[in-house]
Amino acid sequence: MNLPSHGANPAHLYDASGMVKPSSIIDFSVNTNPDGPPGWLKDKWPSFLELVEDYPDPSGQAAVNAIARRLALLPENILPGNGAAEIIHFIARHASGKKAVIVTPAFSEYEDACRAYGCMIDYVPVDVDSWVLPVETLEEKAKEAAVIFICTPNNPTGQVFQRKELIRLLEKTRAFGTIIVIDEAFYDFAGEDSIVSEIRPFPHLAVLHSMTKMYAVAGLRIGYIAASPEIITRLKRYRPHWNVNAIALQAAQEIASDTQYAARTRTWIREERERMMKEMKKIGFSVLPSSVNFYLLKDSSLDEQKLLLRFLLKRGIVLRHTENFHGLDGRWLRAAVKKEKENNQLLSALREWESQC
Ligand SMILES: Cc1ncc(COP(=O)(O)O)c(C=O)c1O
């Protein structure tokens, strides 16, 4: 079975599973804000049309300034990308032919990008049940590595590494010249506590943010990296001219000044996530703690979850498989937190599964 390597691709998943896609589905494999983009973005959308006539500003300066202001950093600390995914490729290119360490499980694009640029990949696994950053192992590996990728809040587990452990790692690796990439694509679902405030004391820290997730603008392609001016200058060399389109830049500039949408979303997502987890445990499923808008679940009586995945697919409920996540290898399924009505449909299907077992 050639399953899709990312979520949000239900047609491919049904195809690869040899199943017919029902006319109506609920896609729990996509982990963007289920409320969609903020209302103000929809209202302003028609005015964005005039931007398409000209080339965008190649440096995206207005957006860069707004993001820097929001994060209390300088414009020299910010590099926007065609989604955070593009910047992951810049980093992999920087590490081309050298060692790249990936703390796993993690977003699969680090591995794909590192392979594309011929990096030597070294995986450092984390036990999903205890979820502790292996600082000493990483310190040892950092001596030989050009880059270390750490995803927190973690995709796919939804768990966060303790800030004091991340800082301990930054302290221990300061002298090695290794870039420590902390991917915080989901940080605004967990709170406003970003590690970007540590960029000044730690010039080898690079923090990835994406606007895709919280603001539900996956199709726009806008993300950025925040880091020391030295790292930004290095990565800029790999940037194609006009890499971020004018509409994405305009949206990014305005999103950077919106403080309310994320706060509102965080509150209701947290309530809905906790309700779902409680209900799932009552039904008999195992769930891992999560700080964000998705979580891992499994039927503990199964070694791998393919049967459950197929059972749900048949009912039009699409979860994210974990076959291509190192350390999970299909032993869990990932579900996004959706609106109450859709979440209840997932619970009903899980109750049906449990009653048949
Ligand atoms: C952890 C993580 N980082 C980065 C990205 C890429 O985000 P973007 O849409 O900004 O390219 C994703 C997308 O799924 C992700 O899950």
mmCIF file of C-alpha atoms and ligand atoms in Angstrom, residues 83-85 88 107 110 151 155 183 185-186 210 212-213 221-223, ligand 1:
data_model
loop_
_atom_site.group_PDB
_atom_site.id
_atom_site.type_symbol
_atom_site.label_atom_id
_atom_site.label_comp_id
_atom_site.label_asym_id
_atom_site.label_seq_id
_atom_site.Cartn_x
_atom_site.Cartn_y
_atom_site.Cartn_z
ATOM 1 C CA GLY A 83 5.181 27.894 3.588
ATOM 2 C CA ALA A 84 7.432 26.724 6.411
ATOM 3 C CA ALA A 85 8.012 23.695 4.168
ATOM 4 C CA ILE A 88 12.844 23.283 5.731
ATOM 5 C CA PHE A 107 6.983 15.917 10.570
ATOM 6 C CA TYR A 110 12.527 17.031 7.391
ATOM 7 C CA CYS A 151 9.364 19.541 16.373
ATOM 8 C CA ASN A 155 3.518 16.702 14.840
ATOM 9 C CA ASP A 183 9.703 23.788 14.512
ATOM 10 C CA ALA A 185 4.313 25.344 13.390
ATOM 11 C CA PHE A 186 1.584 24.627 15.983
ATOM 12 C CA SER A 210 3.687 28.574 9.875
ATOM 13 C CA THR A 212 -1.094 27.618 7.608
ATOM 14 C CA LYS A 213 -2.381 25.914 10.726
ATOM 15 C CA ARG A 221 1.714 29.057 1.392
ATOM 16 C CA ILE A 222 3.149 31.340 4.044
ATOM 17 C CA GLY A 223 5.526 30.602 6.901
HETATM 18 C C1 LIG B 1 5.340 20.478 12.051
HETATM 19 C C2 LIG B 1 5.135 21.127 10.720
HETATM 20 N N1 LIG B 1 6.038 22.019 10.280
HETATM 21 C C3 LIG B 1 5.900 22.630 9.101
HETATM 22 C C4 LIG B 1 4.825 22.363 8.284
HETATM 23 C C5 LIG B 1 4.735 23.048 6.959
HETATM 24 O O1 LIG B 1 3.808 24.104 7.053
HETATM 25 P P1 LIG B 1 3.537 25.059 5.836
HETATM 26 O O2 LIG B 1 2.142 24.837 5.405
HETATM 27 O O3 LIG B 1 3.742 26.453 6.405
HETATM 28 O O4 LIG B 1 4.515 24.753 4.767
HETATM 29 C C6 LIG B 1 3.863 21.436 8.676
HETATM 30 C C7 LIG B 1 2.732 21.093 7.806
HETATM 31 O O5 LIG B 1 2.014 20.127 7.983
HETATM 32 C C8 LIG B 1 4.022 20.802 9.932
HETATM 33 O O6 LIG B 1 3.149 19.896 10.378
#
